[in-house]
Tab-separated table of C-alpha atoms and ligand atoms in Angstrom:
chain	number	residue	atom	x	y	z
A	1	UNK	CA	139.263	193.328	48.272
A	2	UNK	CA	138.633	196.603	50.004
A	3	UNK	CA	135.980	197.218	52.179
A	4	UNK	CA	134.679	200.354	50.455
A	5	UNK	CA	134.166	198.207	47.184
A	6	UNK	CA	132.699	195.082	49.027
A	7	UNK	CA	129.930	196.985	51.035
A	8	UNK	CA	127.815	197.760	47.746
A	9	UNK	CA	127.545	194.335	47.680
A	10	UNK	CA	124.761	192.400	50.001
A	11	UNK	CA	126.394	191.284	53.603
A	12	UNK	CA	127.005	187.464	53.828
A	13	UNK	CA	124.826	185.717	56.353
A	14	UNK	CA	125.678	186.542	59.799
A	15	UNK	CA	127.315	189.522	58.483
A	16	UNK	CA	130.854	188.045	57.836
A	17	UNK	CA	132.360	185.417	55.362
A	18	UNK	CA	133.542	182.467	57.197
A	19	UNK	CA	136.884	181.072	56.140
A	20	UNK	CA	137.304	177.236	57.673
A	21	UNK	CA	140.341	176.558	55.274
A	22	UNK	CA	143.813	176.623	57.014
A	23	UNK	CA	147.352	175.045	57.294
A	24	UNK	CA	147.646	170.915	57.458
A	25	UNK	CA	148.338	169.246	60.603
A	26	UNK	CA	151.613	167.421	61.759
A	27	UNK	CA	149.733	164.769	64.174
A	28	UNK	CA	146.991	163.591	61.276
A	29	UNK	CA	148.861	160.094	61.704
A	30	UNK	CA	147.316	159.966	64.916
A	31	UNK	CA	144.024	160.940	64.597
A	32	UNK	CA	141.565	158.637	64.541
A	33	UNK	CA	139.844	159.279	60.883
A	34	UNK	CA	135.894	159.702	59.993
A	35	UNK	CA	135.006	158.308	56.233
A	36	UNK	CA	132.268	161.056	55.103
A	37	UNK	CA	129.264	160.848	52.318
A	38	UNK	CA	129.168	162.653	49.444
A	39	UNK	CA	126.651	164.937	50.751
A	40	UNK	CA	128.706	165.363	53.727
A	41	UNK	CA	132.036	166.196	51.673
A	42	UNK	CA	130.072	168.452	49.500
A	43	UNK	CA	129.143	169.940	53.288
A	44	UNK	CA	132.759	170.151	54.832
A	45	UNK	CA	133.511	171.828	51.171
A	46	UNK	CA	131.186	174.492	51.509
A	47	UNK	CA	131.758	175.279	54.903
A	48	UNK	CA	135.959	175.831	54.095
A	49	UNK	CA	134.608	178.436	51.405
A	50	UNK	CA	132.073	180.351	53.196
A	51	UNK	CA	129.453	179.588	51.465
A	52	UNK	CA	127.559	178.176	54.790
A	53	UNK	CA	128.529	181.565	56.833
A	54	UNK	CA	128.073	181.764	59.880
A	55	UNK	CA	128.654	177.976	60.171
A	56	UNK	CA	132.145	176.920	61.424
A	57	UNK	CA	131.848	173.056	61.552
A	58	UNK	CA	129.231	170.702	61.662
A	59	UNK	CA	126.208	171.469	63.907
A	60	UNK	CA	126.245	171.412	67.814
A	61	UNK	CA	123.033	169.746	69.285
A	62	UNK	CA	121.471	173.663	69.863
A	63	UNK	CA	121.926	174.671	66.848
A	64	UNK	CA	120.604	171.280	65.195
A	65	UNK	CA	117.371	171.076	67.362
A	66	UNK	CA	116.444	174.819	66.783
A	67	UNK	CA	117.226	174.405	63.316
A	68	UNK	CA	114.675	171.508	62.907
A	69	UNK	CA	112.173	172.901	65.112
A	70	UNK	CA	111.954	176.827	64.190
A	71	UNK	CA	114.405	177.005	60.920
A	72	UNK	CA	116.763	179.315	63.563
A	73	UNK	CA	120.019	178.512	64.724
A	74	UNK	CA	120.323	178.774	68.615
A	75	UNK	CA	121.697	182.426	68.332
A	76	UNK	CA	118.101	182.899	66.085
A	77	UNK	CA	119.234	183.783	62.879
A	78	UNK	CA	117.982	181.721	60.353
A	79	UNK	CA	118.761	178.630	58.937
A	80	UNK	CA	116.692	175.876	56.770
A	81	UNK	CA	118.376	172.790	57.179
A	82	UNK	CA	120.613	170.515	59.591
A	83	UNK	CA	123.996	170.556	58.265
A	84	UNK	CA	125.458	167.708	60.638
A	85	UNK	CA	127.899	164.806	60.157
A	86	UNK	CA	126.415	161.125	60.769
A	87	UNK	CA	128.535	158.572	63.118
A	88	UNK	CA	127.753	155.197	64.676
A	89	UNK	CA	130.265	155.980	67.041
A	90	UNK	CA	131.557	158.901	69.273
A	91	UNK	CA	135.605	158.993	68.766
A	92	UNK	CA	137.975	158.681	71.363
A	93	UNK	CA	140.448	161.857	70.893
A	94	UNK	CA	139.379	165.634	71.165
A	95	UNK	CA	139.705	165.603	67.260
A	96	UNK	CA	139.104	163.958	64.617
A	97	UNK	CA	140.789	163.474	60.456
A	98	UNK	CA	138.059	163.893	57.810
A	99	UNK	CA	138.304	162.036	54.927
A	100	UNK	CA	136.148	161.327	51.567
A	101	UNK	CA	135.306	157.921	49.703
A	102	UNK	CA	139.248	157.441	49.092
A	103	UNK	CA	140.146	157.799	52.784
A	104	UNK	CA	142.616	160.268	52.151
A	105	UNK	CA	141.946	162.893	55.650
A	106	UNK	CA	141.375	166.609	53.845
A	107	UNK	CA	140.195	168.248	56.966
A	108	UNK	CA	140.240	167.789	60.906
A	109	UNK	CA	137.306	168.497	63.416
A	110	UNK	CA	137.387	169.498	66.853
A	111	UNK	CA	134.925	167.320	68.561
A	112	UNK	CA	132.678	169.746	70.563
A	113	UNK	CA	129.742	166.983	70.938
A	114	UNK	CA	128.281	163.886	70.248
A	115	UNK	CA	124.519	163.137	70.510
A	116	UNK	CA	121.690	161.373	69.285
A	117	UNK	CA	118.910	162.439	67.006
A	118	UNK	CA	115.685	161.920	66.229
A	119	UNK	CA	115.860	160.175	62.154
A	120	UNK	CA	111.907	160.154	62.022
A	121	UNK	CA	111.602	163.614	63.989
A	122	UNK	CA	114.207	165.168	61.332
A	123	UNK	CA	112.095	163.870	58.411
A	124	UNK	CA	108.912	164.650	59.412
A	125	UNK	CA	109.811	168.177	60.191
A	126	UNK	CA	112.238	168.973	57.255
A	127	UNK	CA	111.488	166.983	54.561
A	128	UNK	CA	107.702	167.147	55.828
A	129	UNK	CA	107.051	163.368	55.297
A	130	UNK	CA	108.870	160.065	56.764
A	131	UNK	CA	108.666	158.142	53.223
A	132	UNK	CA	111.572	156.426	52.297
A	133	UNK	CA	110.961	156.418	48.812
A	134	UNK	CA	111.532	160.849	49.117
A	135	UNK	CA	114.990	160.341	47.877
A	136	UNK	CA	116.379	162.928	51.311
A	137	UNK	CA	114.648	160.847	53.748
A	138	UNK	CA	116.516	157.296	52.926
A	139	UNK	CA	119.304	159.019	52.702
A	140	UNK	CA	118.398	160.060	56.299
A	141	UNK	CA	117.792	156.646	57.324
A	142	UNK	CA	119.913	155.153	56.224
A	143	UNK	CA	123.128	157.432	58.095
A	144	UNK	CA	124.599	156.345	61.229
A	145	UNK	CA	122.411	157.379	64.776
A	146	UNK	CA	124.881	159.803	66.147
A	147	UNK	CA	125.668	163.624	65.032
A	148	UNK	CA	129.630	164.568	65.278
A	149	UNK	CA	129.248	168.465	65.937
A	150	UNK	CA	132.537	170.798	66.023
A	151	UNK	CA	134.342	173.407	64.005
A	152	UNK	CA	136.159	172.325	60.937
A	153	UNK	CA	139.677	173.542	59.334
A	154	UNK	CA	139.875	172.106	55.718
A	155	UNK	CA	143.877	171.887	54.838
A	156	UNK	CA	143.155	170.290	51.465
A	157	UNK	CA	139.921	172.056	49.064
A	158	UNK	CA	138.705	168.352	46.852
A	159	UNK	CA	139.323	168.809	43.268
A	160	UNK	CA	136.062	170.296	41.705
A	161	UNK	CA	134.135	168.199	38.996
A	162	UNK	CA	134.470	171.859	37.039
A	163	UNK	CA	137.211	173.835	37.560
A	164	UNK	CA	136.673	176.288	35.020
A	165	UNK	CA	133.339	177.033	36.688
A	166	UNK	CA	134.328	176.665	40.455
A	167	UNK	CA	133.921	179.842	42.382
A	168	UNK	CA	134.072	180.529	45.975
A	169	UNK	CA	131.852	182.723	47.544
A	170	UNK	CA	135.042	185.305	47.626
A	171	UNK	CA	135.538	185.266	44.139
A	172	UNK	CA	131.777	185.653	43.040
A	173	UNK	CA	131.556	188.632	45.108
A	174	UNK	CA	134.886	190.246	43.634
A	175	UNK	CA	133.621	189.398	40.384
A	176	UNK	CA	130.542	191.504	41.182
A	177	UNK	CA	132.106	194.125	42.223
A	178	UNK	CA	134.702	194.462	39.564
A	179	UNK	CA	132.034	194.889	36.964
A	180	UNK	CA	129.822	197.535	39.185
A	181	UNK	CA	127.176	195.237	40.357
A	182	UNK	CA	125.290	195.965	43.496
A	183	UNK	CA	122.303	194.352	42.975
A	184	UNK	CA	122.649	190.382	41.496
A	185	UNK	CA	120.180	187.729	40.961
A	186	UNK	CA	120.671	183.697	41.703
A	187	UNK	CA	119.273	181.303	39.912
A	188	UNK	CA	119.484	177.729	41.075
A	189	UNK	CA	119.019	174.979	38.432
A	190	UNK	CA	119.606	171.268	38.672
A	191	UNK	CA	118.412	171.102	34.770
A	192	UNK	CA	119.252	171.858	31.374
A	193	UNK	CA	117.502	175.407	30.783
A	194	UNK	CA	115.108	175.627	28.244
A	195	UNK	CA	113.141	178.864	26.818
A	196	UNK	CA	110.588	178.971	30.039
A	197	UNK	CA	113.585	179.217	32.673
A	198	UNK	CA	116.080	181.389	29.933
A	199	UNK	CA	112.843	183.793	30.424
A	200	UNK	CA	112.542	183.740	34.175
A	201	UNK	CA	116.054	184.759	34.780
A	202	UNK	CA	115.784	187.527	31.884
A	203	UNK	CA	112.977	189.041	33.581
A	204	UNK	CA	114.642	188.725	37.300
A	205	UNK	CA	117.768	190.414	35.197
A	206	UNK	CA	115.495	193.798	33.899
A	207	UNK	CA	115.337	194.609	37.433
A	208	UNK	CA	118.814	194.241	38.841
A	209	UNK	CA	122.769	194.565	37.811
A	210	UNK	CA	123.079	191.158	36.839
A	211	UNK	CA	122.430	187.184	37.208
A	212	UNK	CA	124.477	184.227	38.259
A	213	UNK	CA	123.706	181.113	37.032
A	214	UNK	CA	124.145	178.657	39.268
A	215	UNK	CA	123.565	175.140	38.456
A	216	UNK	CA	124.072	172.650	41.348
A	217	UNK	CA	126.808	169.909	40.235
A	218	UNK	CA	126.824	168.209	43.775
A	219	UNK	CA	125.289	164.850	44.181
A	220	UNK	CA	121.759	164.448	42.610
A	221	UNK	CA	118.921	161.741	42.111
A	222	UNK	CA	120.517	159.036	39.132
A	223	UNK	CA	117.988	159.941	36.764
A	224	UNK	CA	118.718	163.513	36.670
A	225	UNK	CA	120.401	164.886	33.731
A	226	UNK	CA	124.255	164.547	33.984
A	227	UNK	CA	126.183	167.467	35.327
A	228	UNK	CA	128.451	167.376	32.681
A	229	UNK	CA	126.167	167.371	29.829
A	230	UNK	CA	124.193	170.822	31.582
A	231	UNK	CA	127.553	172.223	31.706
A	232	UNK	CA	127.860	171.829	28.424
A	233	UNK	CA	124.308	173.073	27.313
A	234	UNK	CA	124.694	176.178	29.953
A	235	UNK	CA	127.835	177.131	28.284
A	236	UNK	CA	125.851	177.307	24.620
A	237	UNK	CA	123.160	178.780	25.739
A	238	UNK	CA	124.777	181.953	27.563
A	239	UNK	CA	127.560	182.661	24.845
A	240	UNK	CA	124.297	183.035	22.220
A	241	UNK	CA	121.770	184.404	24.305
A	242	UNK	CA	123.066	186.629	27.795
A	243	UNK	CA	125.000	189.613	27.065
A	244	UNK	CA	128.184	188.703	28.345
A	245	UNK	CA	129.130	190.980	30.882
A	246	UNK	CA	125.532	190.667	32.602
A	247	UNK	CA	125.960	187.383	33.295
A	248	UNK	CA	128.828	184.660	35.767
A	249	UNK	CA	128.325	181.203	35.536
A	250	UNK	CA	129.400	179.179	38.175
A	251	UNK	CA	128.954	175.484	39.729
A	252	UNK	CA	127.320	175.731	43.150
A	253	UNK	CA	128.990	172.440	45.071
A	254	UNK	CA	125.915	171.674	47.322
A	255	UNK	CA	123.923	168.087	47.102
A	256	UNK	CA	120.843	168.052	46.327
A	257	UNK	CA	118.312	167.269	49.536
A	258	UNK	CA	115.213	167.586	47.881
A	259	UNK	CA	113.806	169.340	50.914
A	260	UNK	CA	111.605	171.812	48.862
A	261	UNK	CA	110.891	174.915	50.975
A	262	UNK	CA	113.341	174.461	53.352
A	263	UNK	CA	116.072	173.891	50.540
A	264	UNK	CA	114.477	176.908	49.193
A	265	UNK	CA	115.284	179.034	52.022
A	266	UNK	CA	118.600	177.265	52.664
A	267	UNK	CA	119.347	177.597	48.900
A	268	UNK	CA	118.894	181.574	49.089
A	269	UNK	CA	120.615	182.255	52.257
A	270	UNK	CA	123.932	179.942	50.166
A	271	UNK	CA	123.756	182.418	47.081
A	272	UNK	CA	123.184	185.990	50.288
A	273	UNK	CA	126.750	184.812	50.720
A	274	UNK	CA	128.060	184.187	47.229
A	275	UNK	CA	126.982	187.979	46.871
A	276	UNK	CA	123.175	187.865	45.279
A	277	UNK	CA	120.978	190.208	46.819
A	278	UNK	CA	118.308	188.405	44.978
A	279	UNK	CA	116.954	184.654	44.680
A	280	UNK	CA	114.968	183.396	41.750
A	281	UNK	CA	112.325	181.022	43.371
A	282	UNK	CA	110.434	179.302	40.930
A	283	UNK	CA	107.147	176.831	41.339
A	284	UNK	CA	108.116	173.193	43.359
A	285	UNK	CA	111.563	174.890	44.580
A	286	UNK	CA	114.074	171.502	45.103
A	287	UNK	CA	110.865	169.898	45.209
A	288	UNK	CA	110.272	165.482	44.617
A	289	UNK	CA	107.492	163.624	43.448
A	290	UNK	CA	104.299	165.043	44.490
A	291	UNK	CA	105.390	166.070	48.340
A	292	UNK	CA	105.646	169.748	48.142
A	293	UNK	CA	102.294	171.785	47.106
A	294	UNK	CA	103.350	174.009	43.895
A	295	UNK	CA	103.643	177.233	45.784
A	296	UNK	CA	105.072	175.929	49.053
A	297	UNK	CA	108.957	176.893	48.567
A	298	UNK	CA	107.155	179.982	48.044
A	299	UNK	CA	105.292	180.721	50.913
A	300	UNK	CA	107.874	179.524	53.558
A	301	UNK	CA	109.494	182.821	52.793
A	302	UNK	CA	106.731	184.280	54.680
A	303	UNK	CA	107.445	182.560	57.735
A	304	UNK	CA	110.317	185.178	58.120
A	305	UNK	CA	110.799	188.826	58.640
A	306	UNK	CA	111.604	190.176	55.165
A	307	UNK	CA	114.849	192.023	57.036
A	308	UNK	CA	115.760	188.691	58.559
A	309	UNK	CA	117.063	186.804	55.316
A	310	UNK	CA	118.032	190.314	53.480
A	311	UNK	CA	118.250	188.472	50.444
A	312	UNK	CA	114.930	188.542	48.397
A	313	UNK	CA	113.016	186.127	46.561
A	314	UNK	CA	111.573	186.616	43.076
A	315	UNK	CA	108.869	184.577	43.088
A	316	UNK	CA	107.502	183.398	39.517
A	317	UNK	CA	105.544	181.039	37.539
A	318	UNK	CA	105.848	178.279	35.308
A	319	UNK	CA	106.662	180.344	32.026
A	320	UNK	CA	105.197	179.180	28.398
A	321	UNK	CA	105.552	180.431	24.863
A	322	UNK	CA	102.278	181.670	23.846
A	323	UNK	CA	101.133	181.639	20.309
A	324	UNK	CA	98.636	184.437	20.193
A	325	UNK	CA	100.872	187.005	22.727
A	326	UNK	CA	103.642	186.029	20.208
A	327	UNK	CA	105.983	185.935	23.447
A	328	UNK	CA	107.152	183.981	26.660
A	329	UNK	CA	104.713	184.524	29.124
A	330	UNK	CA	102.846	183.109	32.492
A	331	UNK	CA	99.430	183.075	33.832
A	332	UNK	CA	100.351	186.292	35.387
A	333	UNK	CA	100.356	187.852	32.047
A	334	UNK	CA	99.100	185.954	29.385
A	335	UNK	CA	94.675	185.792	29.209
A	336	UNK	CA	94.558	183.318	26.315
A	337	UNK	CA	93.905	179.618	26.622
A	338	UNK	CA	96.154	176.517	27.244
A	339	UNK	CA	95.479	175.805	22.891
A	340	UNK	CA	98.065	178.817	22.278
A	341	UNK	CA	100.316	177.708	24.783
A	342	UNK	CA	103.550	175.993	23.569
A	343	UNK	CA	104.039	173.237	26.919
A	344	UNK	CA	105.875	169.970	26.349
A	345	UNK	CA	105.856	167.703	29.548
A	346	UNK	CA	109.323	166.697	30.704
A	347	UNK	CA	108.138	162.488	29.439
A	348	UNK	CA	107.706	164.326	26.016
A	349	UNK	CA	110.786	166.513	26.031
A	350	UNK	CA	112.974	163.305	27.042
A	351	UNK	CA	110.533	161.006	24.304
A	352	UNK	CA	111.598	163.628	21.579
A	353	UNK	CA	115.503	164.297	22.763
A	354	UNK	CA	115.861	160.672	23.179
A	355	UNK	CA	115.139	160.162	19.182
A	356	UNK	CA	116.794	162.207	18.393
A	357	UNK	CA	114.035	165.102	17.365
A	358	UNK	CA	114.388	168.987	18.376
A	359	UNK	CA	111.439	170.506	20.380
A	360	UNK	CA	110.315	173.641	18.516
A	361	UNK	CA	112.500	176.548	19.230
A	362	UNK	CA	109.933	177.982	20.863
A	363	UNK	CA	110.008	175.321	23.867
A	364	UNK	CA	114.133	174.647	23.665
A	365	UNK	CA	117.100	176.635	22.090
A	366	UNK	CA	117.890	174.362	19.176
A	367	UNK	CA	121.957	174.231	20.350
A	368	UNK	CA	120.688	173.279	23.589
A	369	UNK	CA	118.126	170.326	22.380
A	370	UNK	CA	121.515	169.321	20.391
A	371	UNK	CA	123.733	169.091	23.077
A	372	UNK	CA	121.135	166.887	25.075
A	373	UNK	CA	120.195	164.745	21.824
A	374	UNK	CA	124.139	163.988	21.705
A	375	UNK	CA	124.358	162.686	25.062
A	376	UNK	CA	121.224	160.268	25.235
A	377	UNK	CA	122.830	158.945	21.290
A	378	UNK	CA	125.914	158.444	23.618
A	379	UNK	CA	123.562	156.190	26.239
B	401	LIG	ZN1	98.864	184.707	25.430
């Protein structure tokens, strides 16, 4: 890709696209080999494509404790959330094999540190509580005590759980610039979307080139709905209702943390360096229970310099269909009362799906409520 077609695009963060994959190495035999977590391999992934620019590797004890502290790196530029591999112990050699669940080694690490951490410190200052029953936090506890830091060369990329949506930061970006766009809108979703989020991102798309759906398909909470069945229903809903060539859909490999306005702000500066110059943030961002207020993931955004993230956030409200404005609309721009509102809670969407009823259309595409109806019959 040239350079005069990339630069109408947004500048990854940090200003260049990191590339941590590279050739395998002959002495992997006799490397001592560290078994990583899901969240960790979707991590090491997503550093070898970029999408983490400017991190090389797993964070270095400056970079991890100004992260947690002030959301900055050490160099200042910010950053939301520790991206750091968990050890019990520090490793004898200079480097290390990486390996997932299968212990097969896909990548190798040059140890640059080992240290301690702080499990309650991290908690309390990213996840902004020190339950365990916030879904991020026992994961936190329960990882080993010690942070591996170093840079990372992946030799093998892990087979993606959907290869016909995979997309590396790279290819997102020369997909935007082969069809003219300059200015391109994210939208992170971890559900199936139904008429109130379909109207978010049609809105965020009046203003710019295009929009890139991008569900997450990394690791999530068990009771979320199945990756593969949102694949499914994001495929039927954008070949009947997005114009086709305003629209890419592709998996985004991250796990979920459920770190609310930090994920918010970590989840933007991800999709700066997929190529979106904008970042659909909605109400209880990557939000959990009750721990984030509903505008929080919101208002951390403010805690920066607009120049310093580059990419910006569409902020928007909880969208309805409303009966007497005959349209989608919010409490932005709707004056009528919560009787002409169309608003199923998510027990009565799942009650409905579950036997086997469609929501009316005006809550849930019909093909989408059909596609979710067929996988709780499969249950
Ligand atoms: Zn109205």
């Amino acid at each position: 890709m040239s350079v005069a077609t990339e630069q109408h695009l947004i500048a990854p963060h940090g200003g260049e696209l990191v590339d941590r994959s590279g050739p395998r190495s002959d002495d992997l035999d006799s490397l001592e080999t560290v078994t990583l977590t899901p969240r960790e391999v979707a991590d090491l992934d997503m550093l070898a494509s970029g999408a983490l620019s400017p991190l090389t590797g797993f964070m270095g004890r400056d970079d991890y404790e100004r992260v947690v502290d002030e959301m900055r790196l050490a160099s200042g530029l910010p950053w939301a959330l520790p991206v750091c591999l968990a050890v019990a112990d520090a490793p004898k050699g200079d480097r290390v094999a990486l390996a997932a669940g299968d212990g097969r080694p896909f990548a190798v690490l040059e140890v640059e540190d080992v240290y301690e951490y702080d499990k309650e410190r991290e908690a309390e200052r990213c996840f902004r509580t020190t339950e365990t029953e916030h879904p991020g936090v026992a994961r936190l506890f329960a990882q080993a005590d010690r942070y591996l830091a170093g840079p990372v060369t992946v030799f093998d990329r892990l087979e993606p759980s959907f290869p016909e949506l995979h997309k590396d930061p790279a290819e997102t970006r020369s997909l935007f610039t082969e069809r003219g766009w300059k200015r391109v809108v994210g939208f992170q979703t971890r559900n199936p979307i139904h008429r109130a989020h379909e109207y978010l991102t049609k809105c965020a798309l009046e203003t710019v080139d295009g929009v890139l759906i991008h569900p997450l398909v990394g690791e999530t909470k068990s009771d979320d709905v199945p990756a593969a069945t949102r694949v499914k229903a994001y495929d039927v809903l954008i070949r009947n209702y997005y114009p086709q060539d305003r629209v890419v859909v592709a998996s985004f490999p991250a796990a979920m943390r459920y770190a609310g306005p930090r994920e918010a702000i970590w989840h933007a500066i991800c999709r700066k360096n997929y190529g979106c110059s904008h970042f659909i943030v909605g109400r209880d961002h990557a939000g959990v229970g009750s721990y984030y207020g509903t505008y929080d993931a919101q208002l951390i955004f403010d805690e920066f310099e607009a120049h310093e993230l580059d990419i910006e956030p569409m902020f928007f409200e909880h969208s309805f269909w409303c009966k007497a404005c005959g349209q989608m609309a919010t409490a932005k721009t709707c004056p009528h009362g919560g009787d002409d509102h169309v608003f199923l809670s998510g027990t009565k969407v799942r009650e409905l799906l579950a036997n086997g009823d469609l929501p009316p259309t005006e809550f849930s595409r019909p093909e989408v409520a059909e596609i979710l109806i067929e996988s709780y019959a499969q249950k």
